[in-house]
């Protein structure tokens, strides 16, 4: 039996718990959230009232001694959660983004290596059927080698919550999916990127709701991205 503690009991945690209950041999031993009521509510909702509930990940890991941590917290808390999980010799399966800065990403990866534990980031958009279909089509060679890849993303959601307050909201919370899907579609090995982000005057986000980026995906493949999360009007697809 693999014992798991889930940290971050907000909106996405439901998707994780729905998936977890389909896996034989996996038991949720604890729920952690800064908001204890939210953690309790999730435990009740999934008939896991015997699980340990807490607001401190360290304390719940000490008590439950699980094999793995499921990290579904906001991006700004990812480093703290990852370091706690690895300090308790747990494997870590984490929501995207891997980290909220290159410095934090390096610290998390170094901690995973030191602990010798598995560390995996959920990038679920590469499992979207259309994305995989495009990869298969390109792999077939029908249009030759991909060299120039372009993506536009223009949507205007009003989420409320952490997204409207966080730094680099489009890049960290959404564009990362498009970047990863593009990399996957053309089997890219990213070598460099130039990126500019900005906050249009009409935006309802605090920082970084619009961005443009040019990636060198290696092997003569260039990927350009233009996106905005405050683009009222006709919208593109989420994918
Ligand atoms: N893969 C996807 O398609 C997808 C979709 C939506 C969100 N996400 C990602 O999932 C993560 C969570 O997003 P969400 O929409 O569930 O957010 P949310 O705000 O609904 O939930 C986040 C929860 O984390 C808790 N939290 C914050 N800091 C914490 C800490 N230090 N310790 C314990 N709990 C803490 C908050 O109290 C909150 O309950 C984010 O990284 C987001 O980017 C991924």
Short mmCIF file of C-alpha atoms and ligand atoms in Angstrom, two decimals:
data_model
loop_
_atom_site.label_atom_id
_atom_site.label_comp_id
_atom_site.label_asym_id
_atom_site.label_seq_id
_atom_site.Cartn_x
_atom_site.Cartn_y
_atom_site.Cartn_z
CA UNK A 1 0.00 0.00 0.00
CA UNK A 2 1.38 3.42 -0.93
CA UNK A 3 0.55 6.09 1.63
CA UNK A 4 0.12 9.63 0.35
CA UNK A 5 -0.44 13.05 1.91
CA UNK A 6 -2.19 15.62 -0.28
CA UNK A 7 -1.29 19.27 0.33
CA UNK A 8 -3.39 22.08 -1.14
CA UNK A 9 -7.10 21.28 -0.90
CA UNK A 10 -8.41 23.89 -3.36
CA UNK A 11 -10.13 23.52 -6.73
CA UNK A 12 -7.60 21.19 -8.42
CA UNK A 13 -7.39 18.78 -5.50
CA UNK A 14 -10.71 17.25 -6.62
CA UNK A 15 -9.17 16.16 -9.92
CA UNK A 16 -6.31 14.56 -8.03
CA UNK A 17 -8.57 12.77 -5.57
CA UNK A 18 -10.87 11.56 -8.36
CA UNK A 19 -7.82 10.04 -10.07
CA UNK A 20 -6.31 8.70 -6.83
CA UNK A 21 -9.39 6.72 -5.92
CA UNK A 22 -9.13 4.78 -9.17
CA UNK A 23 -5.65 3.53 -8.23
CA UNK A 24 -5.52 0.28 -6.28
CA UNK A 25 -3.00 0.19 -3.47
CA UNK A 26 -2.99 3.94 -2.87
CA UNK A 27 -4.25 5.39 0.41
CA UNK A 28 -4.63 9.08 1.25
CA UNK A 29 -3.27 9.30 4.79
CA UNK A 30 -3.48 13.05 5.29
CA UNK A 31 -4.80 16.37 4.02
CA UNK A 32 -2.97 19.66 4.52
CA UNK A 33 -4.11 23.19 3.76
CA UNK A 34 -3.47 26.60 5.32
CA UNK A 35 -7.26 26.62 5.65
CA UNK A 36 -8.06 23.65 7.93
CA UNK A 37 -11.75 23.73 7.09
CA UNK A 38 -10.97 23.26 3.44
CA UNK A 39 -8.85 20.20 4.26
CA UNK A 40 -11.59 18.78 6.48
CA UNK A 41 -14.20 19.36 3.79
CA UNK A 42 -12.16 17.40 1.23
CA UNK A 43 -11.65 14.51 3.67
CA UNK A 44 -15.41 14.34 4.28
CA UNK A 45 -16.24 14.65 0.59
CA UNK A 46 -14.06 11.64 -0.24
CA UNK A 47 -15.10 9.54 2.79
CA UNK A 48 -11.61 9.79 4.25
CA UNK A 49 -12.50 11.08 7.69
CA UNK A 50 -9.81 8.84 9.25
CA UNK A 51 -7.08 10.78 7.42
CA UNK A 52 -4.93 13.16 9.47
CA UNK A 53 -5.87 16.81 8.86
CA UNK A 54 -3.50 19.70 9.43
CA UNK A 55 -2.27 23.12 8.44
CA UNK A 56 1.45 22.21 8.72
CA UNK A 57 2.86 19.80 6.14
CA UNK A 58 5.88 19.00 8.36
CA UNK A 59 3.63 18.02 11.26
CA UNK A 60 1.34 15.83 9.15
CA UNK A 61 4.34 14.12 7.49
CA UNK A 62 5.88 13.45 10.92
CA UNK A 63 2.65 11.89 12.07
CA UNK A 64 1.69 9.86 8.99
CA UNK A 65 5.14 8.94 7.57
CA UNK A 66 3.82 8.56 3.99
CA UNK A 67 5.66 7.30 0.90
CA UNK A 68 4.66 10.24 -1.24
CA UNK A 69 3.28 13.78 -1.26
CA UNK A 70 0.78 15.12 -3.79
CA UNK A 71 1.45 18.86 -4.12
CA UNK A 72 -1.57 20.87 -5.31
CA UNK A 73 -0.71 24.20 -3.65
CA UNK A 74 -0.37 27.59 -5.35
CA UNK A 75 2.91 28.15 -7.25
CA UNK A 76 4.36 30.49 -4.60
CA UNK A 77 4.26 27.72 -1.98
CA UNK A 78 5.83 25.02 -4.16
CA UNK A 79 9.42 25.36 -2.94
CA UNK A 80 8.45 25.15 0.73
CA UNK A 81 6.26 22.10 0.09
CA UNK A 82 8.87 20.33 -2.04
CA UNK A 83 11.67 20.86 0.47
CA UNK A 84 9.45 19.57 3.27
CA UNK A 85 8.46 16.47 1.25
CA UNK A 86 12.06 15.59 0.40
CA UNK A 87 13.25 16.27 3.96
CA UNK A 88 10.76 13.58 5.00
CA UNK A 89 12.11 11.17 2.33
CA UNK A 90 8.88 11.26 0.34
CA UNK A 91 8.42 10.96 -3.41
CA UNK A 92 6.75 14.06 -4.83
CA UNK A 93 4.14 14.38 -7.56
CA UNK A 94 3.45 18.05 -8.12
CA UNK A 95 1.15 20.33 -10.05
CA UNK A 96 2.65 22.60 -12.64
CA UNK A 97 4.56 24.86 -12.65
CA UNK A 98 7.65 23.08 -11.32
CA UNK A 99 8.55 26.33 -9.52
CA UNK A 100 7.87 30.04 -9.58
CA UNK A 101 11.46 31.03 -10.46
CA UNK A 102 14.57 29.38 -11.95
CA UNK A 103 16.29 29.70 -8.56
CA UNK A 104 13.49 27.83 -6.79
CA UNK A 105 13.37 25.22 -9.57
CA UNK A 106 17.09 24.51 -9.11
CA UNK A 107 16.71 24.29 -5.32
CA UNK A 108 13.81 21.81 -5.65
CA UNK A 109 15.64 19.62 -8.17
CA UNK A 110 18.79 19.61 -6.01
CA UNK A 111 16.72 18.57 -2.98
CA UNK A 112 15.08 15.74 -4.96
CA UNK A 113 18.49 14.47 -6.05
CA UNK A 114 19.91 14.67 -2.53
CA UNK A 115 16.91 12.77 -1.17
CA UNK A 116 17.04 10.21 -4.00
CA UNK A 117 13.26 10.38 -4.35
CA UNK A 118 11.06 10.47 -7.46
CA UNK A 119 10.00 13.98 -8.45
CA UNK A 120 7.43 14.38 -11.23
CA UNK A 121 5.53 17.41 -12.50
CA UNK A 122 2.02 17.04 -13.91
CA UNK A 123 1.97 18.59 -17.41
CA UNK A 124 -1.39 17.23 -18.42
CA UNK A 125 -1.85 19.18 -21.67
CA UNK A 126 0.54 16.85 -23.49
CA UNK A 127 -2.02 14.09 -22.82
CA UNK A 128 -4.83 16.01 -24.55
CA UNK A 129 -6.01 13.87 -27.49
CA UNK A 130 -5.59 16.66 -30.07
CA UNK A 131 -2.06 17.41 -28.92
CA UNK A 132 -1.05 13.76 -29.24
CA UNK A 133 -2.79 13.53 -32.63
CA UNK A 134 -0.71 16.46 -33.91
CA UNK A 135 2.46 14.79 -32.61
CA UNK A 136 1.56 11.56 -34.44
CA UNK A 137 0.78 13.50 -37.61
CA UNK A 138 4.09 15.37 -37.51
CA UNK A 139 5.97 12.15 -36.72
CA UNK A 140 4.44 10.62 -39.87
CA UNK A 141 6.47 13.09 -41.93
CA UNK A 142 3.39 14.17 -43.95
CA UNK A 143 4.48 17.83 -43.96
CA UNK A 144 8.21 17.26 -43.60
CA UNK A 145 10.29 18.42 -40.65
CA UNK A 146 8.59 21.06 -38.48
CA UNK A 147 10.61 24.26 -38.43
CA UNK A 148 8.21 27.11 -37.57
CA UNK A 149 5.65 26.65 -34.82
CA UNK A 150 3.27 29.45 -33.73
CA UNK A 151 0.63 29.61 -31.02
CA UNK A 152 -1.89 32.33 -30.17
CA UNK A 153 -3.76 32.31 -26.86
CA UNK A 154 -6.38 34.98 -26.14
CA UNK A 155 -8.94 34.43 -23.40
CA UNK A 156 -10.44 36.68 -20.69
CA UNK A 157 -11.27 34.63 -17.57
CA UNK A 158 -12.20 36.24 -14.25
CA UNK A 159 -10.93 33.66 -11.75
CA UNK A 160 -10.63 35.70 -8.60
CA UNK A 161 -8.31 34.08 -6.03
CA UNK A 162 -4.51 33.79 -6.19
CA UNK A 163 -4.25 34.27 -9.95
CA UNK A 164 -5.28 37.91 -9.87
CA UNK A 165 -2.61 38.65 -7.24
CA UNK A 166 0.38 36.51 -8.27
CA UNK A 167 3.50 37.45 -10.27
CA UNK A 168 3.88 36.25 -13.88
CA UNK A 169 0.34 34.91 -13.91
CA UNK A 170 0.05 33.96 -17.59
CA UNK A 171 3.53 32.45 -17.89
CA UNK A 172 3.42 30.41 -14.68
CA UNK A 173 -0.19 29.40 -14.54
CA UNK A 174 -1.13 28.86 -18.20
CA UNK A 175 1.50 29.53 -20.88
CA UNK A 176 3.66 26.76 -19.41
CA UNK A 177 1.04 24.31 -20.72
CA UNK A 178 1.25 25.71 -24.26
CA UNK A 179 5.06 25.77 -24.13
CA UNK A 180 5.16 22.15 -23.04
CA UNK A 181 2.57 21.08 -25.64
CA UNK A 182 4.59 22.77 -28.41
CA UNK A 183 7.81 21.17 -27.19
CA UNK A 184 6.08 17.78 -27.13
CA UNK A 185 4.44 18.12 -30.58
CA UNK A 186 7.76 18.71 -32.36
CA UNK A 187 10.02 16.72 -29.98
CA UNK A 188 11.83 19.95 -29.19
CA UNK A 189 14.93 20.29 -27.03
CA UNK A 190 14.66 23.93 -25.90
CA UNK A 191 17.96 25.77 -26.13
CA UNK A 192 17.01 29.40 -25.43
CA UNK A 193 14.10 31.78 -25.06
CA UNK A 194 13.42 35.51 -25.31
CA UNK A 195 10.29 36.62 -23.50
CA UNK A 196 8.52 39.85 -22.67
CA UNK A 197 5.51 40.13 -20.41
CA UNK A 198 3.36 43.14 -19.64
CA UNK A 199 0.20 44.32 -17.97
CA UNK A 200 -2.26 46.06 -20.31
CA UNK A 201 -3.98 49.12 -18.77
CA UNK A 202 -7.35 47.38 -19.09
CA UNK A 203 -6.22 44.26 -17.20
CA UNK A 204 -7.81 43.03 -13.94
CA UNK A 205 -4.68 41.06 -12.96
CA UNK A 206 -1.84 42.44 -10.86
CA UNK A 207 1.08 41.31 -13.00
CA UNK A 208 1.98 39.51 -16.20
CA UNK A 209 -1.36 38.68 -17.83
CA UNK A 210 0.09 39.20 -21.36
CA UNK A 211 3.27 37.77 -22.82
CA UNK A 212 5.15 37.05 -26.01
CA UNK A 213 7.98 34.54 -26.25
CA UNK A 214 10.31 33.19 -28.94
CA UNK A 215 11.85 29.77 -28.22
CA UNK A 216 14.70 28.08 -30.02
CA UNK A 217 13.54 24.47 -29.72
CA UNK A 218 16.78 23.11 -31.19
CA UNK A 219 17.31 21.36 -34.52
CA UNK A 220 16.20 24.41 -36.53
CA UNK A 221 12.79 24.59 -34.83
CA UNK A 222 11.54 27.99 -33.66
CA UNK A 223 8.37 28.42 -31.61
CA UNK A 224 6.65 31.78 -31.13
CA UNK A 225 3.93 32.39 -28.54
CA UNK A 226 1.62 35.36 -28.14
CA UNK A 227 -0.88 35.26 -25.33
CA UNK A 228 -3.14 37.21 -23.03
CA UNK A 229 -5.48 36.37 -20.20
CA UNK A 230 -7.21 39.74 -20.37
CA UNK A 231 -8.21 39.64 -24.04
CA UNK A 232 -11.92 40.46 -24.14
CA UNK A 233 -13.61 39.54 -27.42
CA UNK A 234 -13.49 36.48 -29.66
CA UNK A 235 -11.36 33.89 -27.92
CA UNK A 236 -8.99 31.12 -28.88
CA UNK A 237 -9.16 27.59 -27.50
CA UNK A 238 -7.56 26.74 -24.12
CA UNK A 239 -5.35 24.25 -25.90
N1 LIG B 1 -2.87 21.09 -14.56
C1 LIG B 1 -3.92 21.88 -14.74
O1 LIG B 1 -4.63 21.82 -15.73
C2 LIG B 1 -4.21 22.90 -13.68
C3 LIG B 1 -5.43 23.58 -13.67
C4 LIG B 1 -5.66 24.49 -12.62
C5 LIG B 1 -4.68 24.69 -11.65
N2 LIG B 1 -3.49 24.03 -11.72
C6 LIG B 1 -2.44 24.23 -10.72
O2 LIG B 1 -2.85 23.62 -9.50
C7 LIG B 1 -2.31 24.36 -8.40
C8 LIG B 1 -3.47 24.73 -7.46
O3 LIG B 1 -4.43 25.47 -8.17
P1 LIG B 1 -5.94 25.60 -7.66
O4 LIG B 1 -6.72 26.13 -8.80
O5 LIG B 1 -6.37 24.34 -6.99
O6 LIG B 1 -5.78 26.76 -6.56
P2 LIG B 1 -6.69 27.04 -5.28
O7 LIG B 1 -6.39 28.43 -4.85
O8 LIG B 1 -8.11 26.65 -5.53
O9 LIG B 1 -6.12 26.00 -4.18
C9 LIG B 1 -4.81 26.09 -3.67
C10 LIG B 1 -4.86 25.68 -2.21
O10 LIG B 1 -3.52 25.65 -1.68
C11 LIG B 1 -3.57 26.12 -0.36
N3 LIG B 1 -2.23 26.56 0.05
C12 LIG B 1 -1.54 27.65 -0.37
N4 LIG B 1 -0.31 27.68 0.21
C13 LIG B 1 -0.24 26.59 1.00
C14 LIG B 1 0.76 26.07 1.86
N5 LIG B 1 1.94 26.68 2.01
N6 LIG B 1 0.50 24.93 2.55
C15 LIG B 1 -0.70 24.31 2.40
N7 LIG B 1 -1.68 24.75 1.59
C16 LIG B 1 -1.46 25.87 0.90
C17 LIG B 1 -4.62 27.24 -0.38
O11 LIG B 1 -5.12 27.51 0.92
C18 LIG B 1 -5.66 26.64 -1.32
O12 LIG B 1 -6.66 25.91 -0.63
C19 LIG B 1 -1.57 25.56 -9.00
O13 LIG B 1 -0.20 25.26 -9.11
C20 LIG B 1 -2.18 25.69 -10.39
O14 LIG B 1 -1.26 26.27 -11.32
C21 LIG B 1 -3.27 23.13 -12.70
#
